Short mmCIF file of C-alpha atoms in Angstrom, two decimals:
data_model
loop_
_atom_site.label_atom_id
_atom_site.label_comp_id
_atom_site.label_asym_id
_atom_site.label_seq_id
_atom_site.Cartn_x
_atom_site.Cartn_y
_atom_site.Cartn_z
CA MET A 1 -94.34 -1.73 -25.89
CA TYR A 2 -93.41 0.59 -22.71
CA GLN A 3 -95.76 3.63 -21.99
CA ILE A 4 -94.11 6.47 -20.84
CA LYS A 5 -95.80 9.43 -18.78
CA THR A 6 -94.25 12.59 -18.71
CA PHE A 7 -94.20 15.65 -16.50
CA ASN A 8 -93.16 19.23 -17.82
CA ALA A 9 -91.34 19.64 -20.69
CA ILE A 10 -88.43 17.19 -21.31
CA ALA A 11 -86.18 17.48 -23.60
CA PRO A 12 -86.34 16.41 -26.72
CA GLU A 13 -82.87 14.97 -26.62
CA GLY A 14 -83.94 12.69 -23.53
CA LEU A 15 -87.32 11.40 -24.95
CA GLN A 16 -85.15 10.65 -28.19
CA ARG A 17 -83.20 7.89 -26.03
CA LEU A 18 -86.60 6.14 -25.76
CA ASP A 19 -86.96 4.05 -29.40
CA LYS A 20 -90.05 4.50 -31.06
CA GLU A 21 -90.45 0.86 -31.52
CA LYS A 22 -90.52 0.56 -28.04
CA TYR A 23 -91.83 3.59 -25.94
CA ALA A 24 -95.08 5.14 -26.60
CA ILE A 25 -94.79 8.23 -24.69
CA ASN A 26 -98.26 10.26 -23.22
CA GLU A 27 -100.61 7.56 -24.86
CA SER A 28 -101.49 5.56 -21.93
CA ASP A 29 -102.98 6.57 -18.07
CA GLU A 30 -101.29 3.16 -16.91
CA PRO A 31 -97.54 4.11 -17.51
CA GLU A 32 -94.49 1.90 -16.33
CA GLY A 33 -92.45 4.52 -16.64
CA ILE A 34 -92.51 8.57 -15.40
CA LEU A 35 -90.20 11.20 -16.57
CA LEU A 36 -90.48 14.48 -14.58
CA ARG A 37 -88.65 17.58 -13.80
CA SER A 38 -90.54 19.97 -10.68
CA GLN A 39 -93.93 18.80 -11.41
CA LYS A 40 -95.16 17.59 -7.64
CA LEU A 41 -95.58 14.28 -7.20
CA HIS A 42 -97.09 14.20 -3.57
CA ASP A 43 -101.32 14.26 -4.43
CA TYR A 44 -100.79 12.27 -7.71
CA PRO A 45 -102.37 8.80 -7.50
CA PHE A 46 -99.97 6.33 -8.88
CA PRO A 47 -101.53 3.90 -10.83
CA LYS A 48 -100.07 0.13 -10.48
CA SER A 49 -99.06 -0.01 -13.22
CA VAL A 50 -95.62 2.05 -11.83
CA LEU A 51 -92.28 0.52 -12.01
CA GLY A 52 -90.35 3.45 -12.22
CA ILE A 53 -89.52 7.22 -12.17
CA ALA A 54 -86.77 9.25 -13.47
CA ARG A 55 -86.26 13.30 -12.62
CA ALA A 56 -84.08 15.02 -15.10
CA GLY A 57 -82.53 16.50 -11.76
CA ALA A 58 -81.18 15.69 -8.52
CA GLY A 59 -83.20 16.76 -5.94
CA THR A 60 -86.36 14.36 -5.47
CA ASN A 61 -88.03 16.26 -2.70
CA ASN A 62 -91.32 16.76 -5.45
CA ILE A 63 -91.88 13.08 -4.80
CA PRO A 64 -93.05 11.18 -2.06
CA VAL A 65 -90.01 8.61 -1.98
CA LYS A 66 -91.40 6.98 0.85
CA GLU A 67 -94.62 5.99 -0.48
CA CYS A 68 -93.05 4.94 -3.78
CA THR A 69 -90.55 1.97 -2.18
CA GLU A 70 -93.46 0.93 0.07
CA GLN A 71 -95.24 0.43 -3.33
CA GLY A 72 -91.65 -1.07 -4.91
CA ILE A 73 -92.03 2.29 -7.38
CA VAL A 74 -88.08 2.87 -8.01
CA VAL A 75 -87.07 6.48 -8.01
CA PHE A 76 -84.57 7.70 -10.26
CA ASN A 77 -82.31 10.79 -9.91
CA THR A 78 -79.81 12.41 -12.39
CA PRO A 79 -76.40 13.41 -9.93
CA GLY A 80 -74.20 15.67 -11.63
CA ALA A 81 -75.18 16.06 -15.20
CA ASN A 82 -76.55 19.76 -14.20
CA ALA A 83 -73.33 20.40 -11.50
CA ASN A 84 -71.51 22.13 -14.22
CA ALA A 85 -74.53 24.65 -14.26
CA VAL A 86 -74.80 25.14 -10.83
CA LYS A 87 -71.07 25.58 -10.16
CA GLU A 88 -71.08 28.60 -13.05
CA LEU A 89 -73.66 30.30 -10.78
CA VAL A 90 -71.78 29.64 -7.34
CA ILE A 91 -68.93 30.91 -9.16
CA ALA A 92 -70.87 33.95 -10.58
CA SER A 93 -72.85 34.94 -6.98
CA LEU A 94 -68.94 34.61 -5.25
CA LEU A 95 -68.07 37.64 -7.67
CA LEU A 96 -71.14 39.61 -7.35
CA SER A 97 -71.19 39.22 -3.96
CA VAL A 98 -67.46 41.05 -3.88
CA ARG A 99 -67.83 43.43 -6.77
CA PRO A 100 -71.22 45.75 -7.03
CA ILE A 101 -71.30 44.74 -10.60
CA LEU A 102 -75.44 44.52 -10.96
CA GLN A 103 -75.42 48.09 -9.00
CA GLY A 104 -72.73 49.45 -11.03
CA ALA A 105 -74.46 48.37 -14.10
CA GLN A 106 -77.76 49.87 -13.11
CA TRP A 107 -76.67 52.81 -11.95
CA VAL A 108 -74.91 53.62 -15.63
CA GLN A 109 -78.28 53.33 -16.91
CA THR A 110 -79.81 56.14 -15.34
CA LEU A 111 -76.99 58.16 -16.73
CA ASN A 112 -77.98 60.99 -19.62
CA GLY A 113 -75.93 63.62 -21.53
CA SER A 114 -72.70 63.64 -23.86
CA ASP A 115 -70.41 63.55 -20.72
CA VAL A 116 -71.35 59.96 -20.00
CA GLU A 117 -68.16 58.72 -20.03
CA GLU A 118 -67.03 61.68 -17.69
CA GLN A 119 -70.01 60.97 -15.25
CA ALA A 120 -69.39 57.02 -15.10
CA GLU A 121 -65.57 58.24 -14.36
CA ALA A 122 -65.80 60.34 -11.62
CA ASN A 123 -68.39 58.18 -9.60
CA LYS A 124 -67.33 54.41 -10.27
CA LYS A 125 -65.69 54.95 -6.64
CA GLN A 126 -68.46 54.66 -4.76
CA PHE A 127 -69.21 50.44 -6.99
CA ALA A 128 -65.76 49.40 -5.85
CA GLY A 129 -65.08 45.98 -4.58
CA THR A 130 -62.54 43.52 -3.34
CA GLU A 131 -61.23 40.75 -4.49
CA LEU A 132 -61.56 36.83 -4.10
CA GLU A 133 -58.19 35.96 -4.06
CA GLY A 134 -56.88 35.37 -1.01
CA LYS A 135 -59.74 34.38 0.96
CA LYS A 136 -61.26 31.67 2.60
CA LEU A 137 -64.13 29.37 1.11
CA GLY A 138 -65.56 27.08 3.12
CA VAL A 139 -67.53 24.21 1.24
CA VAL A 140 -70.25 22.29 2.98
CA GLY A 141 -71.13 18.51 0.66
CA LEU A 142 -68.29 17.47 -1.65
CA GLY A 143 -70.66 15.67 -4.22
CA SER A 144 -70.53 16.41 -7.98
CA ILE A 145 -71.81 20.32 -7.78
CA GLY A 146 -69.11 20.78 -4.29
CA ALA A 147 -66.24 19.20 -5.16
CA MET A 148 -66.80 20.96 -8.75
CA VAL A 149 -67.37 24.75 -7.00
CA ALA A 150 -64.33 23.88 -4.50
CA ASN A 151 -61.63 23.28 -7.46
CA ASP A 152 -62.33 26.58 -8.92
CA ALA A 153 -62.67 28.33 -6.60
CA TYR A 154 -58.93 27.20 -5.80
CA ARG A 155 -58.29 28.18 -9.55
CA LEU A 156 -59.12 31.66 -8.81
CA GLY A 157 -56.72 31.85 -5.79
CA MET A 158 -59.12 31.16 -2.89
CA GLU A 159 -57.85 28.85 0.11
CA VAL A 160 -60.43 26.17 0.07
CA VAL A 161 -61.73 24.30 2.83
CA GLY A 162 -64.70 21.01 2.53
CA TYR A 163 -66.56 19.16 4.94
CA ASP A 164 -68.25 16.27 3.62
CA PRO A 165 -68.03 12.63 6.02
CA TYR A 166 -70.15 10.89 3.37
CA VAL A 167 -67.94 11.93 -0.14
CA SER A 168 -67.53 8.76 -2.59
CA VAL A 169 -64.82 7.62 -3.30
CA ASP A 170 -65.14 8.32 -7.19
CA THR A 171 -66.05 11.98 -5.97
CA ALA A 172 -62.45 12.10 -3.78
CA TRP A 173 -60.61 11.10 -6.55
CA THR A 174 -61.86 14.83 -8.74
CA ILE A 175 -60.91 17.07 -5.71
CA SER A 176 -57.61 19.04 -6.09
CA ARG A 177 -55.23 17.97 -3.37
CA ARG A 178 -55.38 21.31 -2.50
CA VAL A 179 -59.10 21.54 -1.13
CA LYS A 180 -58.24 21.48 2.64
CA ARG A 181 -60.45 19.15 5.12
CA ALA A 182 -62.59 19.95 7.51
CA ASN A 183 -62.77 18.17 11.07
CA ASP A 184 -65.86 19.48 11.27
CA LEU A 185 -68.80 22.23 10.48
CA ALA A 186 -67.38 24.33 13.23
CA GLU A 187 -63.93 24.77 11.65
CA ILE A 188 -65.82 25.95 8.53
CA PHE A 189 -68.37 28.18 10.30
CA THR A 190 -65.35 29.87 12.56
CA THR A 191 -62.56 30.33 9.81
CA CYS A 192 -64.28 31.13 6.66
CA ASP A 193 -64.92 34.44 4.65
CA PHE A 194 -67.53 32.77 2.36
CA ILE A 195 -69.50 29.34 3.18
CA THR A 196 -71.51 27.77 0.28
CA LEU A 197 -74.06 24.87 0.93
CA HIS A 198 -73.96 22.07 -1.56
CA VAL A 199 -75.95 19.16 0.44
CA PRO A 200 -79.59 17.62 -0.18
CA LEU A 201 -82.34 18.23 1.59
CA MET A 202 -83.35 15.19 4.61
CA GLU A 203 -84.12 15.29 7.97
CA ASN A 204 -80.50 15.91 9.49
CA THR A 205 -80.19 18.45 6.96
CA ARG A 206 -83.13 20.51 7.26
CA HIS A 207 -81.96 23.94 9.11
CA LEU A 208 -78.53 22.62 8.76
CA VAL A 209 -77.54 26.48 9.03
CA GLY A 210 -79.40 28.05 11.84
CA LYS A 211 -79.07 30.36 14.84
CA ASN A 212 -76.09 28.42 16.40
CA GLU A 213 -74.23 28.27 13.26
CA LEU A 214 -75.04 31.49 11.88
CA ALA A 215 -73.36 32.98 15.02
CA LYS A 216 -70.18 31.36 14.85
CA MET A 217 -69.34 33.01 11.68
CA LYS A 218 -67.08 36.18 11.47
CA PRO A 219 -69.25 39.48 10.85
CA THR A 220 -68.12 39.72 7.75
CA ALA A 221 -68.42 36.78 6.15
CA LYS A 222 -71.15 35.28 3.75
CA LEU A 223 -73.25 32.77 3.09
CA PHE A 224 -74.37 30.71 -0.21
CA ASN A 225 -77.42 28.17 -0.50
CA PHE A 226 -77.57 26.68 -3.58
CA SER A 227 -78.75 23.22 -2.53
CA ARG A 228 -82.78 23.74 -1.10
CA SER A 229 -84.38 26.40 0.78
CA GLU A 230 -84.90 24.90 3.92
CA ILE A 231 -81.08 23.62 4.69
CA VAL A 232 -80.90 27.32 5.97
CA ASP A 233 -83.17 28.55 8.68
CA THR A 234 -84.47 31.73 6.95
CA ALA A 235 -85.51 33.53 10.53
CA ALA A 236 -82.42 32.84 11.73
CA ALA A 237 -80.07 34.17 8.56
CA LEU A 238 -82.65 37.41 8.44
CA ALA A 239 -82.29 37.92 12.29
CA ALA A 240 -77.75 37.67 11.94
CA LEU A 241 -78.12 39.75 9.05
CA ASP A 242 -80.21 42.59 10.98
CA ASN A 243 -77.92 41.93 14.00
CA ASN A 244 -74.29 42.44 11.78
CA GLU A 245 -73.61 38.73 12.46
CA ILE A 246 -72.82 37.83 8.96
CA ALA A 247 -72.51 39.73 6.05
CA GLY A 248 -74.50 38.98 3.42
CA TYR A 249 -77.05 35.78 2.27
CA THR A 250 -76.86 34.22 -1.21
CA THR A 251 -80.29 31.59 -2.26
CA ASP A 252 -81.44 30.28 -5.51
CA PHE A 253 -84.84 29.99 -3.41
CA ALA A 254 -87.57 32.93 -3.63
CA ASP A 255 -89.13 34.14 -0.16
CA GLU A 256 -90.74 36.47 0.51
CA ARG A 257 -89.68 37.28 3.79
CA LEU A 258 -85.79 37.72 2.30
CA LEU A 259 -87.01 40.13 -0.89
CA GLY A 260 -85.95 43.83 0.05
CA HIS A 261 -83.24 43.16 2.48
CA ASP A 262 -79.74 45.20 1.15
CA ASN A 263 -77.80 42.05 2.08
CA VAL A 264 -79.72 39.67 0.54
CA LEU A 265 -79.57 38.33 -2.98
CA VAL A 266 -82.59 36.21 -4.35
CA LEU A 267 -81.97 34.46 -7.90
CA PRO A 268 -85.28 32.74 -9.04
CA HIS A 269 -84.09 28.98 -8.77
CA LEU A 270 -81.31 29.47 -11.78
CA GLY A 271 -79.05 26.67 -10.52
CA ALA A 272 -79.99 23.90 -13.49
CA SER A 273 -81.31 26.35 -16.01
CA THR A 274 -79.14 26.23 -18.93
CA GLU A 275 -79.97 24.59 -21.76
CA GLU A 276 -77.17 22.35 -21.44
CA ALA A 277 -77.86 21.03 -18.11
CA GLU A 278 -81.60 20.38 -19.21
CA ILE A 279 -80.25 18.31 -22.09
CA ASN A 280 -77.65 16.07 -19.66
CA CYS A 281 -80.51 15.70 -17.20
CA ALA A 282 -83.17 14.57 -19.64
CA LYS A 283 -80.95 12.36 -21.15
CA MET A 284 -79.43 10.50 -18.28
CA ALA A 285 -82.84 10.32 -16.65
CA ALA A 286 -84.51 8.95 -19.88
CA ARG A 287 -81.22 6.39 -20.07
CA THR A 288 -81.43 5.38 -16.71
CA LEU A 289 -85.42 4.50 -16.79
CA LYS A 290 -84.71 2.73 -19.86
CA LYS A 291 -82.32 0.27 -18.38
CA PHE A 292 -84.53 -0.33 -15.66
CA LEU A 293 -87.78 -1.30 -17.86
CA GLU A 294 -85.79 -3.07 -20.54
CA PHE A 295 -82.89 -5.07 -18.48
CA GLY A 296 -84.02 -4.06 -14.75
CA THR A 297 -80.83 -2.93 -13.58
CA ILE A 298 -80.94 0.22 -11.26
CA LYS A 299 -78.21 2.50 -10.73
CA ARG A 300 -78.58 6.88 -9.45
CA SER A 301 -81.83 5.17 -7.60
CA VAL A 302 -82.66 6.94 -4.15
CA ASN A 303 -84.60 4.65 -2.81
CA PHE A 304 -83.24 1.22 -3.74
CA PRO A 305 -79.68 -0.19 -3.95
CA THR A 306 -77.49 -0.36 -7.24
CA VAL A 307 -78.21 -3.45 -8.77
CA GLU A 308 -76.05 -3.90 -12.17
CA MET A 309 -75.64 -7.61 -14.03
CA ALA A 310 -75.05 -8.63 -17.50
CA PHE A 311 -78.03 -9.86 -19.24
CA HIS A 312 -77.08 -13.19 -21.07
CA SER A 313 -79.85 -15.81 -20.18
CA PRO A 314 -83.05 -15.78 -21.86
CA TYR A 315 -85.25 -14.35 -18.73
CA ARG A 316 -84.42 -12.12 -15.46
CA LEU A 317 -86.80 -12.19 -13.02
CA THR A 318 -86.66 -9.06 -10.42
CA VAL A 319 -87.69 -9.02 -7.22
CA ILE A 320 -88.20 -6.52 -4.63
CA ASN A 321 -88.90 -7.44 -1.41
CA ARG A 322 -88.61 -6.21 2.35
CA ASN A 323 -85.04 -6.54 3.88
CA VAL A 324 -86.07 -9.89 6.50
CA PRO A 325 -83.52 -12.69 6.93
CA ASN A 326 -84.12 -16.02 3.97
CA MET A 327 -85.44 -14.17 1.63
CA LEU A 328 -82.86 -14.90 -0.89
CA GLY A 329 -83.26 -18.61 0.12
CA GLN A 330 -87.35 -18.42 -0.22
CA ILE A 331 -86.76 -16.78 -3.55
CA SER A 332 -84.19 -19.64 -5.05
CA SER A 333 -86.57 -22.47 -3.94
CA ILE A 334 -89.46 -21.51 -4.63
CA ILE A 335 -88.18 -21.27 -8.34
CA ALA A 336 -85.85 -24.49 -8.05
CA GLU A 337 -89.17 -26.10 -7.03
CA SER A 338 -90.28 -25.38 -10.34
CA GLY A 339 -87.66 -27.12 -12.19
CA ILE A 340 -85.53 -24.05 -13.56
CA ASN A 341 -82.08 -23.80 -13.43
CA ILE A 342 -80.59 -19.88 -11.84
CA ASP A 343 -77.95 -19.08 -14.09
CA ASN A 344 -76.65 -15.93 -12.32
CA MET A 345 -77.95 -14.21 -9.12
CA LEU A 346 -77.32 -10.74 -7.37
CA ASN A 347 -78.93 -9.20 -4.51
CA ARG A 348 -78.28 -6.00 -2.60
CA GLY A 349 -80.17 -4.23 0.15
CA ARG A 350 -80.95 -0.86 1.39
CA ASP A 351 -82.39 0.10 4.76
CA ASP A 352 -85.76 -1.88 4.72
CA PHE A 353 -85.70 -3.22 1.43
CA ALA A 354 -83.46 -5.36 -1.27
CA TYR A 355 -83.56 -5.87 -4.68
CA THR A 356 -82.92 -9.30 -6.58
CA LEU A 357 -81.86 -9.89 -10.03
CA VAL A 358 -82.10 -13.79 -10.94
CA ASP A 359 -80.95 -15.00 -14.99
CA VAL A 360 -82.75 -17.90 -15.60
CA GLY A 361 -82.67 -20.92 -18.68
CA ALA A 362 -85.77 -21.32 -18.83
CA THR A 363 -87.76 -19.94 -22.31
CA ASP A 364 -91.40 -21.35 -21.26
CA ALA A 365 -93.01 -17.52 -20.43
CA ALA A 366 -96.12 -19.02 -19.20
CA LEU A 367 -94.11 -20.88 -16.55
CA LEU A 368 -91.86 -18.18 -15.31
CA GLU A 369 -95.17 -16.21 -15.02
CA ALA A 370 -96.54 -18.88 -12.60
CA VAL A 371 -93.52 -19.08 -11.01
CA ALA A 372 -93.62 -14.59 -10.65
CA ASP A 373 -97.30 -15.41 -9.05
CA LYS A 374 -95.79 -17.63 -6.61
CA LEU A 375 -93.13 -14.92 -5.43
CA ARG A 376 -95.77 -12.49 -5.24
CA ALA A 377 -97.99 -14.46 -3.11
CA LYS A 378 -94.99 -13.76 -0.34
CA GLU A 379 -95.88 -11.76 1.97
CA ASP A 380 -92.71 -9.40 2.18
CA ILE A 381 -92.28 -9.46 -1.89
CA ILE A 382 -93.80 -6.39 -2.81
CA ARG A 383 -93.54 -6.09 -6.95
CA VAL A 384 -91.93 -8.86 -9.33
CA ARG A 385 -90.99 -8.67 -12.72
CA VAL A 386 -90.63 -11.27 -15.39
CA ILE A 387 -88.56 -9.91 -18.72
CA LYS A 388 -87.48 -11.18 -21.53
CA ASN A 389 -83.95 -10.88 -23.18
CA GLN A 390 -84.70 -8.91 -26.18
CA GLU A 391 -81.25 -8.69 -27.46
CA VAL A 392 -79.99 -12.18 -27.69
CA GLY A 393 -82.97 -13.67 -30.19
CA TYR A 394 -84.69 -16.18 -27.28
#
């Protein structure tokens, strides 16, 4: 029985992916898996039992990923599961930035009298706007969300240019050939009427948009941040707005400094706040964690490599180790010295760590645990698991 601890309210459709015969939810203080959304875990003392953490969302800034990696805890996210929800909010925000729809709707509520219709017609010119068609949109980051924004903005008649030096092959196939490619960020900031950001928060993307980038923008250009607050230097953005260097800033992240500014629209982190997105994220998170716990396979991890291999043998050993020379040789030798045949083996590295799947023909559980203990005794091996194949009747 696998023990799972949840933080936040995880959509029931996701939890239903965890079979009651194999999984217990919130029944132990020593869980093998954790499911969460936005709960901050930086001060959470992880029990040694924790093998994997799955976040129902794309960002993992609420999880101490580096510390988890050192402890051999695999951290997963759900990229793309909420992409449509965020995309729709970005498109809505683009429309709101050129048409004063909110202001007009609020003004109408102040009218009274039997001639309300006539009053509205007589004064509607104060809420005239412009159109998106024919304007140029720059999309920084062409992941799941950025690609969808680029495609839909083009369908609205915008000229779209995207920048992402790390775009994946799978995502590249989904992007319309009519979306032009920018060679550098300078091209985006100097030529676009609207700029929308869709990059993860990392050390090299913190304050990706600062004083220098804002200074390159057209005074009529508008900036949109639906990634993370820290991607934009808020103080620099406010200075650019006050100095009329840019025309507007829309963000999905509340900051006291931004409130009350005429040219800023602040949303209460609504990006993935749809029923469909929460369900999709919960399903993907639960499915990913389930496969990792039951089969040892890793997919959509933010700190370990993708490692997937068909499981046909009686048992599987999984090994997390530091990515140093001759580790595979040491792993193979210890298994062979115990008289166990290796049926299949797959190893992948990522930065300073590596992950290995070893399928073996042995059926003696005690012998395999002894082998696992020998592996755990090695200095650079962090975690070893023994997984019995439950699906083929061994």
